[in-house]
Short mmCIF file of C-alpha atoms and ligand atoms in Angstrom, two decimals:
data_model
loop_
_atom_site.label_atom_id
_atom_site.label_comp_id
_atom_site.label_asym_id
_atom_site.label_seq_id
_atom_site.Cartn_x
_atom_site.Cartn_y
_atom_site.Cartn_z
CA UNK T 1 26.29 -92.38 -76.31
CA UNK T 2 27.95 -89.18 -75.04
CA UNK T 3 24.75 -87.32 -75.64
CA UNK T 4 22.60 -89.22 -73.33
CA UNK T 5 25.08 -88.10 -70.58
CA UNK T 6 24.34 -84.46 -72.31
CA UNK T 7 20.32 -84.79 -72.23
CA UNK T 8 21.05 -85.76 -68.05
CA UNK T 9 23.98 -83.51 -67.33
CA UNK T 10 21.46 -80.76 -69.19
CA UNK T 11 18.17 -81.43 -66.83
CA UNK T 12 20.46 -81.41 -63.82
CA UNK T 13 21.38 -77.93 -64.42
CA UNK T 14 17.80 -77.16 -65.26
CA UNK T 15 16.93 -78.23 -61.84
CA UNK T 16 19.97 -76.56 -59.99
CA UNK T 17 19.01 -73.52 -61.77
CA UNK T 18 15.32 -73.51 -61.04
CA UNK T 19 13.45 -71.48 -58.08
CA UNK T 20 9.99 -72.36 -57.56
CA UNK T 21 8.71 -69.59 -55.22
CA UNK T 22 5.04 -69.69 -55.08
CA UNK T 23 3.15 -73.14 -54.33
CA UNK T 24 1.97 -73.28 -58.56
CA UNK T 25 5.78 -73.26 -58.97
CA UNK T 26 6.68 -75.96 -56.65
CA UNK T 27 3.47 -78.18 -57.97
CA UNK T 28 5.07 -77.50 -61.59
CA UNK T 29 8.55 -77.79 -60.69
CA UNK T 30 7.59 -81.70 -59.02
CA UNK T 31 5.42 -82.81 -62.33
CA UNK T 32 8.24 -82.35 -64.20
CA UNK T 33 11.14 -84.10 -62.56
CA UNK T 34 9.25 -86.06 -60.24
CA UNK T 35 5.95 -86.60 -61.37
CA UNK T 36 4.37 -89.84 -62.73
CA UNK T 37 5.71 -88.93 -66.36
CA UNK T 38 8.97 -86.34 -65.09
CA UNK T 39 11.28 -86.13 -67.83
CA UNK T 40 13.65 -88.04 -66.69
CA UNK T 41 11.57 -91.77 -67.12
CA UNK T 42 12.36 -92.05 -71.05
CA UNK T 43 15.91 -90.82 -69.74
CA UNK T 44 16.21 -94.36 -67.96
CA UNK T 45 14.37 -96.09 -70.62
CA UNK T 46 17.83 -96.08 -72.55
CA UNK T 47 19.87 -97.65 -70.30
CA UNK T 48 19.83 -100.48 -72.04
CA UNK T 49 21.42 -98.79 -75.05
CA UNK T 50 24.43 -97.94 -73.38
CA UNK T 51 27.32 -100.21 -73.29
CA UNK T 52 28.14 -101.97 -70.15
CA UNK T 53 31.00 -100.25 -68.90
CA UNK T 54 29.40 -97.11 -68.96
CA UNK T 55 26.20 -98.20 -67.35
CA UNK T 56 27.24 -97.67 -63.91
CA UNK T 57 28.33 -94.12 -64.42
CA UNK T 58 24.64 -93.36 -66.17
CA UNK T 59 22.91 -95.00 -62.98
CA UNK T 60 25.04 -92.88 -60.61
CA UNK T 61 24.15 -89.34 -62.96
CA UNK T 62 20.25 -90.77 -62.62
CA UNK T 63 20.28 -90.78 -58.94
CA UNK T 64 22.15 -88.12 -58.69
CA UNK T 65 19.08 -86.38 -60.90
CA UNK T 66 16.72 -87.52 -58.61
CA UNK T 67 18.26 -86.72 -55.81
CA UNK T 68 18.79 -83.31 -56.26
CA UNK T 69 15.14 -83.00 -57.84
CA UNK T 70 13.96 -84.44 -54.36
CA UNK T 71 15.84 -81.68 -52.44
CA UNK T 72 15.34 -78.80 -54.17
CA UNK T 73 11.16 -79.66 -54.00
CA UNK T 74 10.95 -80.39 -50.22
CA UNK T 75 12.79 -77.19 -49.34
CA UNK T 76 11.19 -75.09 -51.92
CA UNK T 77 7.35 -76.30 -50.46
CA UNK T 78 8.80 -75.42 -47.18
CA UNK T 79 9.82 -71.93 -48.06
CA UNK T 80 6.92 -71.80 -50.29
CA UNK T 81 4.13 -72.71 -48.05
CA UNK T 82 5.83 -70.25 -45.45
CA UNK T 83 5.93 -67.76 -47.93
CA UNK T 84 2.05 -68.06 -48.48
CA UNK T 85 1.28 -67.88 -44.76
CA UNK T 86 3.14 -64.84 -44.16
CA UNK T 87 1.49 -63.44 -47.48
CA UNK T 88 -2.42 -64.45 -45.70
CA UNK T 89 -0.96 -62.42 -42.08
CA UNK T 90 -0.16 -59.66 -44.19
CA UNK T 91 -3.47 -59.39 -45.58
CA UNK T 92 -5.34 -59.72 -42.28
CA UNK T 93 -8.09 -57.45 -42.00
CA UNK T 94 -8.58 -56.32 -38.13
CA UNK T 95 -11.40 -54.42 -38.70
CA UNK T 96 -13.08 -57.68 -39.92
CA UNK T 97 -16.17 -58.49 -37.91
CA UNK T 98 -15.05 -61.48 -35.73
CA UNK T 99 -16.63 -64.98 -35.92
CA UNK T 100 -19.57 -64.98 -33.72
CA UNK T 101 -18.84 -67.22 -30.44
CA UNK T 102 -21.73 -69.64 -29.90
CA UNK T 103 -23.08 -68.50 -26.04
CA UNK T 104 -23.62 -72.09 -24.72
CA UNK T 105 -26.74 -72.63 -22.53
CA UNK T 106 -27.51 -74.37 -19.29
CA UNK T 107 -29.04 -77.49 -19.24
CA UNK T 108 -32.58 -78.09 -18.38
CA UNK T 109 -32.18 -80.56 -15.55
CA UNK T 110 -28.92 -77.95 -13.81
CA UNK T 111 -31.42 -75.02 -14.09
CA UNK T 112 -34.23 -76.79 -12.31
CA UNK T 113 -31.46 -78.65 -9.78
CA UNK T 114 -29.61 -75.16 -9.25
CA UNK T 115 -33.67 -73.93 -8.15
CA UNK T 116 -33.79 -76.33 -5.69
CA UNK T 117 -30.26 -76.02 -4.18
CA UNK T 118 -30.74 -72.38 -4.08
CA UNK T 119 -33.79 -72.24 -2.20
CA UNK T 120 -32.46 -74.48 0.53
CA UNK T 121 -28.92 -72.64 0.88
CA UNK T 122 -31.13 -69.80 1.32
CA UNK T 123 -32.17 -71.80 4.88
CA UNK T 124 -29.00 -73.22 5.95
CA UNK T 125 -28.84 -76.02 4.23
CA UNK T 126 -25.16 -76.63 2.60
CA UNK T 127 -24.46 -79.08 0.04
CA UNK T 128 -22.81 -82.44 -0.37
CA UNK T 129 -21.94 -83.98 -2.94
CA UNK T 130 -20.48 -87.68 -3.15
CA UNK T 131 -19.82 -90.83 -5.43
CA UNK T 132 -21.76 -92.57 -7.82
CA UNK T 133 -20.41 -95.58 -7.66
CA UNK T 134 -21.26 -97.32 -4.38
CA UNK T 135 -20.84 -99.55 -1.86
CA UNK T 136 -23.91 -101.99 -0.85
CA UNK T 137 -23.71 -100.63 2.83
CA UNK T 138 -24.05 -96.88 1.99
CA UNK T 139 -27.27 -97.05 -0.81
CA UNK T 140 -28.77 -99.94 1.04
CA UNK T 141 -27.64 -101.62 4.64
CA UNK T 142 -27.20 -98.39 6.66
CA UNK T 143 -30.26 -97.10 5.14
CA UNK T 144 -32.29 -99.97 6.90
CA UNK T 145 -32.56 -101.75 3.71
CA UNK T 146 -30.81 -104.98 4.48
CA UNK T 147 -29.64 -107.41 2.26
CA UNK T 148 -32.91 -109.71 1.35
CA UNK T 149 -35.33 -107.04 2.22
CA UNK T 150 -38.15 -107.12 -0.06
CA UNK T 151 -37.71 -103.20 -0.17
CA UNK T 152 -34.59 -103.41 -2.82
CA UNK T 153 -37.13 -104.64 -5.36
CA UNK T 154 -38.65 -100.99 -5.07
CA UNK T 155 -34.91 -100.02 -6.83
CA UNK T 156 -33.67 -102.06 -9.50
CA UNK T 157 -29.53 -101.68 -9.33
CA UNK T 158 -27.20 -102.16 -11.72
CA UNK T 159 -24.57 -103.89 -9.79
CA UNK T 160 -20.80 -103.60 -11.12
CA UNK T 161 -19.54 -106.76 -12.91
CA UNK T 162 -18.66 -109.40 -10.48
CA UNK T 163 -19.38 -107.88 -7.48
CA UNK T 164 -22.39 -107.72 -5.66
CA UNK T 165 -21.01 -105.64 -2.93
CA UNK T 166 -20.53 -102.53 -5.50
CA UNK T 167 -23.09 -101.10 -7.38
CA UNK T 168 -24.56 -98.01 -9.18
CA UNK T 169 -26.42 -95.73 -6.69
CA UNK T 170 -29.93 -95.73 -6.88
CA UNK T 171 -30.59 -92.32 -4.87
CA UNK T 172 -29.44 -89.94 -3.11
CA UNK T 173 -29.76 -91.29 0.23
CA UNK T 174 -26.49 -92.85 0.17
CA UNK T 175 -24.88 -89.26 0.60
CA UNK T 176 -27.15 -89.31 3.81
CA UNK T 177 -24.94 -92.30 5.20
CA UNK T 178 -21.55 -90.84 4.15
CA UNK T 179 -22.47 -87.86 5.79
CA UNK T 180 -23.57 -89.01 9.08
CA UNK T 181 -21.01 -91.42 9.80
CA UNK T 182 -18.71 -88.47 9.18
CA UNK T 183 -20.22 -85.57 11.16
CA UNK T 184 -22.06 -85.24 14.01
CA UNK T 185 -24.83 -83.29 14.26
CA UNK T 186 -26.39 -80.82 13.71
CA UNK T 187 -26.15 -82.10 10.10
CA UNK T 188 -28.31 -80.00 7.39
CA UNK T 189 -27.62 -80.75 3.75
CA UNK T 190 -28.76 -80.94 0.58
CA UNK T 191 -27.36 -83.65 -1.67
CA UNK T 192 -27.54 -83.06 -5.69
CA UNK T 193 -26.62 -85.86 -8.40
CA UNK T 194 -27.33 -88.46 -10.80
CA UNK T 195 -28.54 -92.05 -9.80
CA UNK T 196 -29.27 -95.20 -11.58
CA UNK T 197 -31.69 -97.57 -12.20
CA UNK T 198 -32.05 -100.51 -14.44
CA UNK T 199 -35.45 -99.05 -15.98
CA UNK T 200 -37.04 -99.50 -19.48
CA UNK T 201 -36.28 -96.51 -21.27
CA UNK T 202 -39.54 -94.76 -22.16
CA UNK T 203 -41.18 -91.24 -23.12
CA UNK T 204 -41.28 -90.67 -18.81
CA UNK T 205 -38.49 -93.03 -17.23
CA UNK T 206 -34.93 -93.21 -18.18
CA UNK T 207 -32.33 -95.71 -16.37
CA UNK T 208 -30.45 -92.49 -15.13
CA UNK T 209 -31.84 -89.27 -13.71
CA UNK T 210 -31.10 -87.03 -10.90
CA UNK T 211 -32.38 -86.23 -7.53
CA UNK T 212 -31.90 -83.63 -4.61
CA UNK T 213 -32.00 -85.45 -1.19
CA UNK T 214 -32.03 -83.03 2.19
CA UNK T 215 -31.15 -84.26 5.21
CA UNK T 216 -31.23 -82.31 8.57
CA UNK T 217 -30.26 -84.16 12.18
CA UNK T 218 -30.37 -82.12 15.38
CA UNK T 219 -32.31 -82.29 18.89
CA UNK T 220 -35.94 -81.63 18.91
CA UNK T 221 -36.35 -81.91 15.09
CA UNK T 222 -40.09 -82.83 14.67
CA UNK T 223 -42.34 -83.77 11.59
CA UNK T 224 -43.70 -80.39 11.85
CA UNK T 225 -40.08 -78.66 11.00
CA UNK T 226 -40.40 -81.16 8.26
CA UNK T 227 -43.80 -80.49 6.74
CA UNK T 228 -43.02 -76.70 7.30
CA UNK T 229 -39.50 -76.88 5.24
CA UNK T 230 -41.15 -78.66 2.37
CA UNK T 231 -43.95 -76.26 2.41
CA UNK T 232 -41.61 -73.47 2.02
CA UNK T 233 -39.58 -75.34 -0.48
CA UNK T 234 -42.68 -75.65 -2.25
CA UNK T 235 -44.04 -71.67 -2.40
CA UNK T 236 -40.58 -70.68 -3.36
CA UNK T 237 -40.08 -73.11 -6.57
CA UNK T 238 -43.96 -72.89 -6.91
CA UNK T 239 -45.31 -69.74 -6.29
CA UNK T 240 -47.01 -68.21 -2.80
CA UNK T 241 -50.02 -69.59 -3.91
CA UNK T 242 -49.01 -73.32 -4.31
CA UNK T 243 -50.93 -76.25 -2.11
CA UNK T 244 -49.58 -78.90 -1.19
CA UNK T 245 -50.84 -82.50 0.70
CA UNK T 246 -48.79 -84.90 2.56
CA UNK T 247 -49.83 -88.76 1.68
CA UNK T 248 -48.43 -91.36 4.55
CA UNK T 249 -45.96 -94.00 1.98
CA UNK T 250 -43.26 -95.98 2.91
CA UNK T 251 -39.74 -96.09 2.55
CA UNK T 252 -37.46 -98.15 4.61
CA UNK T 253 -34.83 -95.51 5.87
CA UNK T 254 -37.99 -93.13 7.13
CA UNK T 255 -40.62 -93.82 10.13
CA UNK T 256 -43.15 -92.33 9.54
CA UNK T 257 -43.18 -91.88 5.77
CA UNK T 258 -44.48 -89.56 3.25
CA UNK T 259 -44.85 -88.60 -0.47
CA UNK T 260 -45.92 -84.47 -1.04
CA UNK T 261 -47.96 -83.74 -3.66
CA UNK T 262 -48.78 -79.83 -5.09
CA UNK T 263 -51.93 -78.99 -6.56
CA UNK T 264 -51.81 -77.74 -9.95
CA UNK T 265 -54.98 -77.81 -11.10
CA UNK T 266 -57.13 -79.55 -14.27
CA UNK T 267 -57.73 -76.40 -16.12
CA UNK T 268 -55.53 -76.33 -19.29
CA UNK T 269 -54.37 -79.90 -21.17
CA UNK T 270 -51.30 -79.98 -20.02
CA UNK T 271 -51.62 -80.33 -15.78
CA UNK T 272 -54.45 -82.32 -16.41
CA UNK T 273 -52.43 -84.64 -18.81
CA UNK T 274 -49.75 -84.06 -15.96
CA UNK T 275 -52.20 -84.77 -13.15
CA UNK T 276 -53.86 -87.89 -14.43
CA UNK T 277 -57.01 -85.50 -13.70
CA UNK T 278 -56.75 -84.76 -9.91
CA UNK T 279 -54.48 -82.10 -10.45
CA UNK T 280 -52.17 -83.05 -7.65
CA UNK T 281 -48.95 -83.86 -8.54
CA UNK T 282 -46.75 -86.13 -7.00
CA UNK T 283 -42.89 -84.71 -6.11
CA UNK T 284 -40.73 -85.90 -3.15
CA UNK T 285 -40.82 -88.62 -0.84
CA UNK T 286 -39.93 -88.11 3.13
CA UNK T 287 -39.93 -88.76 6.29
CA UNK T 288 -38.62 -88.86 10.02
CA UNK T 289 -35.09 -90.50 9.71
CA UNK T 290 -35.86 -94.08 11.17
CA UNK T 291 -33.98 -94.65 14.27
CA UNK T 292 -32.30 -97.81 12.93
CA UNK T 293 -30.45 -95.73 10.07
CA UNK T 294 -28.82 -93.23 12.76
CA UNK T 295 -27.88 -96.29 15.04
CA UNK T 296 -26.26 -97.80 11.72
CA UNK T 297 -24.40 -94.35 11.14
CA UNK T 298 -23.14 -93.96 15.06
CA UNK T 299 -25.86 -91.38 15.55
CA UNK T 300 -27.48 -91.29 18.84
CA UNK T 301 -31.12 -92.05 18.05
CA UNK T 302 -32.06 -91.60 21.97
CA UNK T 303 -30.51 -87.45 21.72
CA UNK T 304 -31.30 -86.80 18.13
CA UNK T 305 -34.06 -86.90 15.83
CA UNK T 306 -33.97 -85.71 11.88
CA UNK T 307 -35.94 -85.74 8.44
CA UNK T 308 -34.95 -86.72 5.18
CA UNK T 309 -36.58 -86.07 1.88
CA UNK T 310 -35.87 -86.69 -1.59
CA UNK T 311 -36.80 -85.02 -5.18
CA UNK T 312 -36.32 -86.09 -9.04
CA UNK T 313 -35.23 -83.66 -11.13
CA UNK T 314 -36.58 -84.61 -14.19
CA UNK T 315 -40.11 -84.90 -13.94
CA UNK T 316 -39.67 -80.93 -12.48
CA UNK T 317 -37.69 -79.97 -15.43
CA UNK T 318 -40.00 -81.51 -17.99
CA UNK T 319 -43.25 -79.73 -16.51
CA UNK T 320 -41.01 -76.22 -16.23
CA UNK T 321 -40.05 -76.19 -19.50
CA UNK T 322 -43.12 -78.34 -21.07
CA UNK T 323 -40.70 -80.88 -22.75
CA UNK T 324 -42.34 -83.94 -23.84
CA UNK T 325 -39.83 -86.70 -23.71
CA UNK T 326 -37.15 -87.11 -20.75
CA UNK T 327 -35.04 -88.83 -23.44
CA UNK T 328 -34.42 -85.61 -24.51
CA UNK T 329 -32.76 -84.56 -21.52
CA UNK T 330 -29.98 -87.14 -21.76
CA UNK T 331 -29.32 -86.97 -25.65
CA UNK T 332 -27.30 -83.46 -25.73
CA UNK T 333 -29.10 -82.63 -29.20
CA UNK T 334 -27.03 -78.82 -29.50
CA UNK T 335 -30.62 -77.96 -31.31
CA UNK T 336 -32.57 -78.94 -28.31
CA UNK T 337 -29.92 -77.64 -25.58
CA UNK T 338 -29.58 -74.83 -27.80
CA UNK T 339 -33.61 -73.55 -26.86
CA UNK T 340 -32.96 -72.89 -23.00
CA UNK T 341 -30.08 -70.26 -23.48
CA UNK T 342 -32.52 -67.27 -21.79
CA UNK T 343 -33.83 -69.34 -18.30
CA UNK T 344 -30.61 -68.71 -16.69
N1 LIG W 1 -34.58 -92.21 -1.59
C1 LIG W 1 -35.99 -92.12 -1.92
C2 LIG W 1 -36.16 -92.50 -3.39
O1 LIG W 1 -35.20 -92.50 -4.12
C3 LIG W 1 -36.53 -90.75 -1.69
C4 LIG W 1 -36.52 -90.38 -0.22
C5 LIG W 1 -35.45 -89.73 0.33
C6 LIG W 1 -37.58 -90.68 0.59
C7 LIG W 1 -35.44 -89.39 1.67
C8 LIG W 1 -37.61 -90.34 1.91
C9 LIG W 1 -36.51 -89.70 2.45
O2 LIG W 1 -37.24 -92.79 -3.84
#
């Protein structure tokens, strides 16, 4: 029996003796003593030959075998993989040309939004931002829209789960109402964000989009500073050149109401596709601030008078950039985003 004791005392010296130094080594070193057929398995296949006092001496040299095969391979993948990292710094090449660094680009609906701001700031107008998630009073009560007024049906709202006195915003407007009950005036802003709508999703509506709401509250403010802002607003974004028309509308925070329209024209596919053919097209609503709404926000309506109006930015951004879906705009395809990197 003495030589099975040999055959183990001999492959524990073989593995105290061995130095795997590169990573082939190491892989070598564990198929052979620790590997799914290592030499030791026939090893323990003769236990069974070996009489039974001796057995326990034979298990203790096994483990012992295994045991040391174990340690040496875990510190020699260590040092090995070490080894092989400081090898690859060695061999780094600085005068390798670099990896190229993707150059993001802006999306379509921030260029056309940042447009808009800008041309405003340009006038005085400073911006306000505030939350999209809303209380009833803000989107709808202070803005003369009270609760059972057939005028919510003109903005389907996602309300939050179990509560009917939260909800998603559905414009802009609500800034409007945080603002005023905050300041006094003279109040001129411009309000950027995204708002929410339960909408079927389709080629030209989407159940979120953004909009750019201005506001401006002070004595004396007339519907003449109004039409005269927009019209600006309009020749900068447009062109010198643009037209634009003022149709009376409704909405319930403004008295009297309007929607602005700029001519475009019917004489290549797309404005007239854009148009519907009169070549007018259709972008903000506004109006005189209704009394009621700066009553509701502690604003004196007997000292000060104000307008309002308020943009999409989507529609804009499609017909700048002649995109044919909105769905596109809310997807972040990189190979769609990716085609916009030169506007700015
Ligand atoms: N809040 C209106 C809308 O979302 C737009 C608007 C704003 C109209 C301000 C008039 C004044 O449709």
């Amino acid at each position: 029996m003495a030589n099975v004791f040999d055959e183990g005392k001999a492959i524990l010296a073989e593995i105290e003796a061995a130095s795997p130094a590169t990573p082939e080594e190491v892989e070598q070193f564990r198929i052979r003593f620790l590997g799914s057929k290592n030499i030791v398995k026939p090893l323990m296949g003769k236990m069974r030959d070996i009489p039974g006092d001796q057995k326990k001496d034979f298990g203790l040299l096994i483990k012992e075998i295994k045991g040391a095969a174990e340690a040496k391979y875990e510190a020699a993948k260590v040092q090995a993989e070490a080894a092989a990292e400081e090898a690859a710094a060695a061999n780094l090449d600085l005068t390798a040309p670099g990896e190229p660094i993707e150059v993001g680009a802006r999306h379509p609906v921030s260029i056309t939004m940042n447009r808009i701001i800008r041309i405003f700031e340009r006038i005085g107008f400073t911006v306000a931002e505030e939350r999209e998630v809303e209380d009833d009073w803000h989107n709808f009560t202070a803005m003369n829209t009270p609760e059972d007024h057939p005028a919510r049906d003109m903005q389907d709202t996602y309300y939050l789960q179990d509560s009917t006195a939260m909800l998603l915003r559905t414009h802009t407007s609500s800034v409007q109402a945080r603002v005023m009950t905050n300041t006094q005036p003279p109040i001129r802003i411009i309000a950027p964000g995204r708002v929410y709508r339960n909408e079927t999703i389709s080629a030209r509506s989407h159940c979120q989009f953004h909009q750019v709401e201005g506001l401006y509250i002070d004595k004396g403010v007339s519907f003449a500073d109004l039409k005269q802002t927009l019209y600006h607003f309009a020749r900068e974004m447009f062109g010198p050149g643009i037209e634009i028309r003022l149709r009376p509308s409704y909405f319930p925070f403004t008295e009297p109401s309007a929607e602005m329209d700029v001519y475009l024209g019917t004489d290549t596919e797309r404005t007239k596709r854009l148009t519907k053919g009169t070549g007018w097209l259709e972008i903000l609503g506004c109006g005189m601030v209704d009394p009621n709404v700066l009553a509701n926000c502690d604003i004196d309506p007997e000292i000060y008078t104000g307008f309002a109006f308020g943009m999409g930015i989507e529609r804009t951004a499609l017909q700048n950039f002649d995109i044919g879906d909105i769905r596109l705009l809310f997807e972040n395809d990189i190979r769609f985003l990716k085609q916009f990197t030169a506007a700015i």
